[in-house]
XYZ file of C-alpha atoms in Angstrom:
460
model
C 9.245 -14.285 10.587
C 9.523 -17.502 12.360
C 11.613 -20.446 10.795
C 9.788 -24.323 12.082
C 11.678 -27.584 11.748
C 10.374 -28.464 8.334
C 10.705 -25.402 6.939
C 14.347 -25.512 7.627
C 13.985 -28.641 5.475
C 12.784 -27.329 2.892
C 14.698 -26.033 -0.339
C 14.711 -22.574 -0.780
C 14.847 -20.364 -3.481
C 15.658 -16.763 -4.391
C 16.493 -13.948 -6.782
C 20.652 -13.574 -4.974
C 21.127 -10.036 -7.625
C 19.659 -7.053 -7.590
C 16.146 -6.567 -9.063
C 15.751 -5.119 -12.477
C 16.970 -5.378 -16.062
C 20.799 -6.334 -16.086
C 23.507 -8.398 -18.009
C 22.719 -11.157 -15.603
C 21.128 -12.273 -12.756
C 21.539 -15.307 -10.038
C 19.377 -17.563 -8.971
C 19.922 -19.067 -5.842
C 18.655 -22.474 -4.117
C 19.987 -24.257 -1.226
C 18.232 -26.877 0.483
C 19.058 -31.457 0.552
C 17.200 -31.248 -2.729
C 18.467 -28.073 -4.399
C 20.814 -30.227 -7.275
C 17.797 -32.929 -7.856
C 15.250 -30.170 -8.789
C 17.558 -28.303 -10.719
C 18.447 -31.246 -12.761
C 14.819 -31.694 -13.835
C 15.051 -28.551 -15.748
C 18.969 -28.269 -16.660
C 19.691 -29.688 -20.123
C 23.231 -30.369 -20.441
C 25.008 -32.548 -17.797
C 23.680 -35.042 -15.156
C 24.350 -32.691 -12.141
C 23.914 -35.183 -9.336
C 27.121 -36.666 -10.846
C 29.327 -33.495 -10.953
C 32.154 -32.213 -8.612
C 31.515 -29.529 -6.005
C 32.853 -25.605 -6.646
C 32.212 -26.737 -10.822
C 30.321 -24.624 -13.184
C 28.066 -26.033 -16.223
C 26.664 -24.787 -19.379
C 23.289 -25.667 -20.547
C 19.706 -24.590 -20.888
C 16.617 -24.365 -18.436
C 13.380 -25.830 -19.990
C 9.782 -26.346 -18.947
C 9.402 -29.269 -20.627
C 9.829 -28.711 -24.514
C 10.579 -24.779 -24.079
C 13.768 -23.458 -23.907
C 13.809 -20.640 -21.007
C 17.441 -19.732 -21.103
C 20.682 -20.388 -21.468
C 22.543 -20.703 -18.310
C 25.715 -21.329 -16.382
C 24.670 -23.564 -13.101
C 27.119 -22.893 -10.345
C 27.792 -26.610 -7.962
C 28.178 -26.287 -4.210
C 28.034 -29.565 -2.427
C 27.176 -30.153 1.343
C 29.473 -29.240 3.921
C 31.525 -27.105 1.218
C 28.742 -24.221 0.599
C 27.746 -21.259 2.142
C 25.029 -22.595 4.093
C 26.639 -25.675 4.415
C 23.813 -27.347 2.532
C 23.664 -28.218 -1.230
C 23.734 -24.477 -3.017
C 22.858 -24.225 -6.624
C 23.366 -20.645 -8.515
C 22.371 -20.345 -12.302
C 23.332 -17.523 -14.360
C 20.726 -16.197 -16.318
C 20.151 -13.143 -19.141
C 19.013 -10.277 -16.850
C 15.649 -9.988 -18.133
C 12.783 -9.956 -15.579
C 10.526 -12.181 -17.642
C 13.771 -14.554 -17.608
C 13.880 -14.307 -14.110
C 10.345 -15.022 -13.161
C 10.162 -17.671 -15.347
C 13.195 -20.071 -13.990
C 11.724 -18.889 -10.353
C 8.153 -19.935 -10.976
C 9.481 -23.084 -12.769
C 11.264 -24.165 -9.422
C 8.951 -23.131 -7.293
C 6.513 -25.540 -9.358
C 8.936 -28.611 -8.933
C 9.119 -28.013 -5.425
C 11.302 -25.106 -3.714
C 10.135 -22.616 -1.552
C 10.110 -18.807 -2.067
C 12.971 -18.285 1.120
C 12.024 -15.418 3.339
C 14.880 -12.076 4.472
C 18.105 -13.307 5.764
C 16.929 -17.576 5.451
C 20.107 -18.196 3.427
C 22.535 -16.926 6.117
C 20.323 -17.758 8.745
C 20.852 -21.295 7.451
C 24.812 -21.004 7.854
C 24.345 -19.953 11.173
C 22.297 -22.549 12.451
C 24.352 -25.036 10.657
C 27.518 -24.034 11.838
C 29.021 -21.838 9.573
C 29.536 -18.516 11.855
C 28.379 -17.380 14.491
C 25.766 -14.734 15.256
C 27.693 -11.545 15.320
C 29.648 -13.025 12.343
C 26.006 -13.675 10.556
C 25.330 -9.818 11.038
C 28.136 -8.568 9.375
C 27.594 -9.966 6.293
C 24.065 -7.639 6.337
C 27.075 -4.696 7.052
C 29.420 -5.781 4.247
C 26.112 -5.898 1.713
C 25.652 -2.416 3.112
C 29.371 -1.000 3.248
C 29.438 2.228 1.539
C 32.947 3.166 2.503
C 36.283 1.952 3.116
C 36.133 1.950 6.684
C 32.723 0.651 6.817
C 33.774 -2.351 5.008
C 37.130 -2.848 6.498
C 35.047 -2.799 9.706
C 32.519 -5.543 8.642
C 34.829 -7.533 6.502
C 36.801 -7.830 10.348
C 33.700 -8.826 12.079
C 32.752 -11.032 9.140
C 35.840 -13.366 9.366
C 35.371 -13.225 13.101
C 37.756 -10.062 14.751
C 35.070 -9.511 17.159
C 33.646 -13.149 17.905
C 36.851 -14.389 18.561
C 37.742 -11.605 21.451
C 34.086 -12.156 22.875
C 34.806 -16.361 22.940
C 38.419 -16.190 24.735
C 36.679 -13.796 27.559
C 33.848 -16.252 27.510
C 36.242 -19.368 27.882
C 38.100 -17.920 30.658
C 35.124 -17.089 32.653
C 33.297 -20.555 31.936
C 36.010 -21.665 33.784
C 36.034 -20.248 36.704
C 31.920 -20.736 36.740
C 32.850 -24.679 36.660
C 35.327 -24.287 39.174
C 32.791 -22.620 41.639
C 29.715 -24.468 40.528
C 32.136 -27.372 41.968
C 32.256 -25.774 45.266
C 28.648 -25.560 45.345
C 28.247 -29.690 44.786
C 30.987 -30.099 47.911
C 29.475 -27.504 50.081
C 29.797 -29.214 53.114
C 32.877 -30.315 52.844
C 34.191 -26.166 52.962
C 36.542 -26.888 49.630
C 38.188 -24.459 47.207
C 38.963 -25.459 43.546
C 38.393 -21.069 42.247
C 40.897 -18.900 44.169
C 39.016 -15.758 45.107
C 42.043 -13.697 43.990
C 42.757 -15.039 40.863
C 38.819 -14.825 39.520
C 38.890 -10.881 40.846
C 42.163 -10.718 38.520
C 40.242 -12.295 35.731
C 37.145 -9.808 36.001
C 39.004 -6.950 36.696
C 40.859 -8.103 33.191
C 37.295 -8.589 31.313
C 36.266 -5.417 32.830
C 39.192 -3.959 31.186
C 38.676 -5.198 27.574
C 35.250 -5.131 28.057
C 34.931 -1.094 29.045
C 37.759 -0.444 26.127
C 34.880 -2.246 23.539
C 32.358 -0.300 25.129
C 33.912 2.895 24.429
C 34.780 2.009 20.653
C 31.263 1.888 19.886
C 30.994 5.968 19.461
C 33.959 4.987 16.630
C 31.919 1.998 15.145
C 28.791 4.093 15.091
C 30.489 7.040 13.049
C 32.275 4.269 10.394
C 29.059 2.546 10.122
C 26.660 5.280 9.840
C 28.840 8.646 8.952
C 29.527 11.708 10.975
C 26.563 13.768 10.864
C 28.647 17.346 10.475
C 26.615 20.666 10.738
C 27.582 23.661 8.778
C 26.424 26.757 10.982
C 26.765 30.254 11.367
C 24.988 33.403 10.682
C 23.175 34.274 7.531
C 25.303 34.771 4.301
C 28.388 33.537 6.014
C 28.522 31.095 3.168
C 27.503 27.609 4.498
C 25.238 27.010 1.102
C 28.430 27.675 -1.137
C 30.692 25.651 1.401
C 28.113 22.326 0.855
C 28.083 23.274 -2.885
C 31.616 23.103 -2.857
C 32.228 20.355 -0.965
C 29.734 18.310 -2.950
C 31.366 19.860 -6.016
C 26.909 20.035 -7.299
C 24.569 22.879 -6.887
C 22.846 21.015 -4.480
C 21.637 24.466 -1.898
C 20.057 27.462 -3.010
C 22.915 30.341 -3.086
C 21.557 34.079 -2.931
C 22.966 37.105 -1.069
C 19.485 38.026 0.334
C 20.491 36.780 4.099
C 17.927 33.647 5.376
C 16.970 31.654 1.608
C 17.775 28.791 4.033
C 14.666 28.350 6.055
C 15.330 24.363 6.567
C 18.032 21.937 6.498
C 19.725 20.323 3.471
C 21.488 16.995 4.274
C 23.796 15.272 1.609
C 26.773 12.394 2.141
C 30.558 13.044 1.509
C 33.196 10.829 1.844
C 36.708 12.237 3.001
C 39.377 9.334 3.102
C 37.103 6.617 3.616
C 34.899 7.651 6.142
C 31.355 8.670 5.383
C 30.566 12.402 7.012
C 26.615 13.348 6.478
C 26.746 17.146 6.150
C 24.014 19.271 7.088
C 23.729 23.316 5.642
C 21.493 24.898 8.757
C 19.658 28.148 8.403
C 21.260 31.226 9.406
C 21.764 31.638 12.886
C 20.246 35.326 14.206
C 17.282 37.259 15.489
C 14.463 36.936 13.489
C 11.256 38.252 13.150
C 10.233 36.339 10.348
C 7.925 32.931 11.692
C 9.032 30.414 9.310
C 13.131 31.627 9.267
C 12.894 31.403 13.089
C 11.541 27.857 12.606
C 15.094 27.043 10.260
C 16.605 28.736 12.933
C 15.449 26.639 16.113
C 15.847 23.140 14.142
C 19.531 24.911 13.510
C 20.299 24.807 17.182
C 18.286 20.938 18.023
C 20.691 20.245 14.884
C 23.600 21.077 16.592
C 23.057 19.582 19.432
C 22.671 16.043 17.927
C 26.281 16.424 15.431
C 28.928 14.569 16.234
C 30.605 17.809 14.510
C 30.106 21.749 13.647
C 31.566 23.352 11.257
C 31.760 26.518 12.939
C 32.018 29.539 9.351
C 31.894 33.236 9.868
C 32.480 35.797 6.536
C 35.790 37.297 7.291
C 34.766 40.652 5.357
C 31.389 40.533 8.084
C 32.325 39.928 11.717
C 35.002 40.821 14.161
C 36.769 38.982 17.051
C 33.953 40.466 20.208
C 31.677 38.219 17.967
C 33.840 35.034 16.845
C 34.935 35.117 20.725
C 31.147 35.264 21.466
C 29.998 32.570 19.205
C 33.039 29.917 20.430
C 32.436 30.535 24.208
C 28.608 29.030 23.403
C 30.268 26.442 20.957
C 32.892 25.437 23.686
C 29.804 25.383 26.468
C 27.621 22.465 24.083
C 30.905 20.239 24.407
C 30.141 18.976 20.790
C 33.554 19.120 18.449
C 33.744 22.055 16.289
C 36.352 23.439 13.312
C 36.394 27.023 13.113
C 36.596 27.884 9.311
C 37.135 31.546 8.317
C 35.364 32.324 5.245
C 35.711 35.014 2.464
C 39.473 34.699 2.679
C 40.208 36.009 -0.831
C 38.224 39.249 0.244
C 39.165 40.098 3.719
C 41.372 42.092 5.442
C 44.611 41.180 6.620
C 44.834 42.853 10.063
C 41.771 40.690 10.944
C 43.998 37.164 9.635
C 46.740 38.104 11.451
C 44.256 38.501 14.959
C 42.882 35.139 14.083
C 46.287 33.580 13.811
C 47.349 34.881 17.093
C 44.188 34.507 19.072
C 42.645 31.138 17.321
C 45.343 29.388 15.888
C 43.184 26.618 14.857
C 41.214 28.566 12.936
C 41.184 27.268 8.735
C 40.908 29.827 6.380
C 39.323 29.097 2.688
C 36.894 30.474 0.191
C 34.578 28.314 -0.621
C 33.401 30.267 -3.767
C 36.985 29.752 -4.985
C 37.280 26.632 -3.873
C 40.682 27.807 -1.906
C 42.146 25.595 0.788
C 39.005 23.280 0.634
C 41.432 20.113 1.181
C 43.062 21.511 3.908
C 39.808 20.971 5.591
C 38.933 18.128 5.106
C 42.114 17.188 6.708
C 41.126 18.540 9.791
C 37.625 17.152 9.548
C 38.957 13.964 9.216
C 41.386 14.510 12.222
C 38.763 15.478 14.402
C 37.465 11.544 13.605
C 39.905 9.959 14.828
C 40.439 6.699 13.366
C 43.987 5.864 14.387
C 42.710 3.437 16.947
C 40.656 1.722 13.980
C 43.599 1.436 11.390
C 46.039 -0.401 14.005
C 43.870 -3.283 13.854
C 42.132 -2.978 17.301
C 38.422 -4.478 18.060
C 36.175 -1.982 17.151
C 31.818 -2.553 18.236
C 29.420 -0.813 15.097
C 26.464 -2.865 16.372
C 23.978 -1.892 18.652
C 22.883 -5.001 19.954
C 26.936 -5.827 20.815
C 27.138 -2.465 22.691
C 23.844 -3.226 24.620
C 25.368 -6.301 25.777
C 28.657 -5.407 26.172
C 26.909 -2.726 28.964
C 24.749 -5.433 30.341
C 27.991 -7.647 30.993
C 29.620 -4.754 32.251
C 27.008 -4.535 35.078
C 26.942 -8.168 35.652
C 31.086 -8.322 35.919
C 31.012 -5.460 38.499
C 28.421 -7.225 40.408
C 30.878 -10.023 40.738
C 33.406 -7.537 42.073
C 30.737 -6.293 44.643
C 29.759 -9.568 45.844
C 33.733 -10.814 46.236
C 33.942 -7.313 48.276
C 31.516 -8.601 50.680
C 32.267 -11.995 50.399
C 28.619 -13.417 49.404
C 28.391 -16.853 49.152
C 28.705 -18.808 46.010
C 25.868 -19.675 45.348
C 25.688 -15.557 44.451
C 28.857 -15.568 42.945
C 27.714 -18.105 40.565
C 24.631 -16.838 39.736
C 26.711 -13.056 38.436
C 28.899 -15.264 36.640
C 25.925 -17.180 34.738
C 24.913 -13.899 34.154
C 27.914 -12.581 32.669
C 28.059 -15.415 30.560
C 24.888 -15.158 29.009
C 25.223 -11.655 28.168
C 28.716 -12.587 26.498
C 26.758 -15.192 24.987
C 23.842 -13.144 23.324
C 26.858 -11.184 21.283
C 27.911 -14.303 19.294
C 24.621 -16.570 19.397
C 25.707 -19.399 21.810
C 22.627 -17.605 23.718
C 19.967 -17.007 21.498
C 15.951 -16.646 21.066
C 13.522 -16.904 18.201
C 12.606 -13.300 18.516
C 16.343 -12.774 18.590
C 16.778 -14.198 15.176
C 13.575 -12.849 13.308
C 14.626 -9.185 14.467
C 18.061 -9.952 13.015
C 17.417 -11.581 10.094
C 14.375 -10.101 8.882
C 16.441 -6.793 7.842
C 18.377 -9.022 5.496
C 17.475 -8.615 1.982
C 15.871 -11.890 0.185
C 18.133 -14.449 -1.749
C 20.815 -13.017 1.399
């Protein structure tokens, strides 16, 4: 998906709502021409003579027939999203509606705009940059608080502007000893040595601290995938039941109904956590239980969290001491969550206490104590560093070169250690500055931009 010259030219045109039947739906065209065509098929007010950010009743006609009657939405160049003219009419959500106005416009001269072409355009003109561009794909896709706080910040430029003030400093510097280079001969100085190793050591600083966010950013943009384990009948199909507050897993007291995995979403305060009720854990004879029972443990290996849940009326503390010692020895987070409560005995609670403090105790067939776990589910997250404001990365591509500027910043390190010339220097600077550059589109490629933007929706 390759944009030329001319076809950035052209005016584009797309469906900007949902498909399907609805109250309404927006049509959306930007392009130098997007007010003339629409005037040749608006019937109310001359709209090459009307104010920008002003909205107009009339009707949309192919020649004598009447399509619709609309609302047309003005956006004038600079003051639009894509900093070219935008048009938006409001429509009656019917599909027949829909494709009518489109083909209509498409007729008089727009072009069908591919994924992402609308806020590719207010990149390339100027609007935001790159990393900017790819959060509003986020904010479209937000489906939690903390998802969309996190892309609303990198929307209105959090992250791009931390990336641009390391950038500046460096670029600096890189002028300063690209200098040097021009008055070799002459064995001049205009970058102190000591001052540009305080400066990297500084970017390595911020730049390691944004690095390690990203296992935050990944869990608020994608969820915490959370497995529920333990050994047959301990209850993990009534806990996801009960959590989910739906029948969603099979519940029986014949030990192994669950053979496979069932995976449903659940968000606790904001943050989405993608729970996954594993088979049984145990010996087994039986082919296809011992199948549930291996994905179980390749499960549990990939959470970011186990719910570790053991039947309080069927186990003792040789075998919860047992089953933590292997939990402790995969070094992936894990709640221990004693089961059964309303049924067990008390001498066994009171070991529990003593021995595992941590432990939470709740029935999930009652329903008992169920929000005092999810409190310490949602500890285990973290997210104080996210709600006092701080940077955080959810994007891949960021992280990838956040790591690759990492590299190129220590290499600039190494090479002031053994005093290299510049000419070296220079070139891990350049480096540095490219990778910085990649994050926020000052550095960019056509494959670059199709990979991004071609996971946009259309009329995006």
């Amino acid at each position: 998906m390759s944009f030329s010259l001319s076809e950035q030219n052209d005016t584009i045109i797309a469906l900007a709502t949902p498909q399907g039947v609805g109250a309404i739906a927006v049509i959306r065209l930007s392009g130098k021409d997007a007010i003339t065509l629409t005037d040749e098929v608006f019937y109310g007010k001359n709209l090459s003579k009307q104010d920008s950010h002003t909205i107009h009743f009339g009707t949309i006609r192919d020649g004598e027939k009447i399509i619709d009657e609309v609302l047309v939405s003005l956006f004038i160049a600079p003051k639009s999203f894509t900093k070219e003219n935008v048009v938006e009419i409001s429509t009656h959500g019917s599909s027949y509606i829909i494709n009518q106005v489109l083909k209509l416009l498409i007729r008089k001269g727009a072009r069908p705009a591919k994924p992402g072409e609308f806020t590719q355009r207010a990149f390339l003109n100027g609007q935001f940059d790159l990393a900017q561009a790819e959060a509003v794909a986020d904010l479209i896709h937000a489906d939690s608080e903390t998802s969309h706080q996190a892309a609303l910040s990198q929307m209105r430029g959090g992250f791009s502007s931390e990336i641009q003030e390391l950038r500046g400093k460096l670029i600096h510097f890189a002028s300063m000893i690209e200098l040097e280079l021009d008055f070799g001969e002459e064995d001049v100085e205009f970058a102190s040595r000591e001052e540009l190793r305080a400066l990297v050591e500084r970017l390595l600083r911020v730049v390691e601290e944004l690095i390690l966010s990203f296992d935050l950013g990944n869990v608020i943009k994608n969820g915490v995938p959370t497995v529920i384990a333990g050994k047959p009948n301990a209850g993990k199909s009534t806990l996801l039941n009960a959590l989910l507050n739906e029948e969603k897993a099979i519940v029986s007291e014949i030990a192994g109904t669950t053979r496979d995995f069932i995976e449903d979403e659940i968000n606790i305060g904001g943050v989405i956590f993608r729970f996954i009720d594993t088979a049984g854990l145990r010996e087994t004879t039986d082919t296809i239980e011992a199948i549930g029972v291996s994905r179980t443990q390749e499960k549990m290996k990939s959470a970011s969290l186990i719910l570790y849940l053991f039947d309080l009326t069927d186990t003792d503390m040789v075998e919860i001491n047992r089953d933590v010692n292997k939990l402790e020895n995969q070094g992936v987070p894990f709640l221990k969550v004693a089961n059964k409560i309303d049924k067990s005995n008390s001498l066994l609670i009171n070991e529990l206490k003593d021995k595992h403090p941590d432990t939470i105790f709740i029935s999930a067939g009652n329903k008992e104590n169920l929000e005092g776990l999810k409190i310490k589910i949602l500890e285990l997250v973290n997210l104080d560093k996210f709600k006092t404001g701080n940077t955080v990365v959810t994007n891949v591509r960021h992280y990838d070169s956040l790591v690759k500027t990492r590299e190129s910043l220590l290499d600039i390190l190494g090479g002031l250690d053994n005093q290299v010339t510049n000419d070296f220097v220079a070139m891990d600077i350049r480096r540095s500055l490219h990778f910085l550059g990649e994050i926020t589109g000052e550095i960019t490629t056509d494959d670059l931009l199709e990979n991004i933007f071609r996971n946009f929706c259309i009329g995006k």
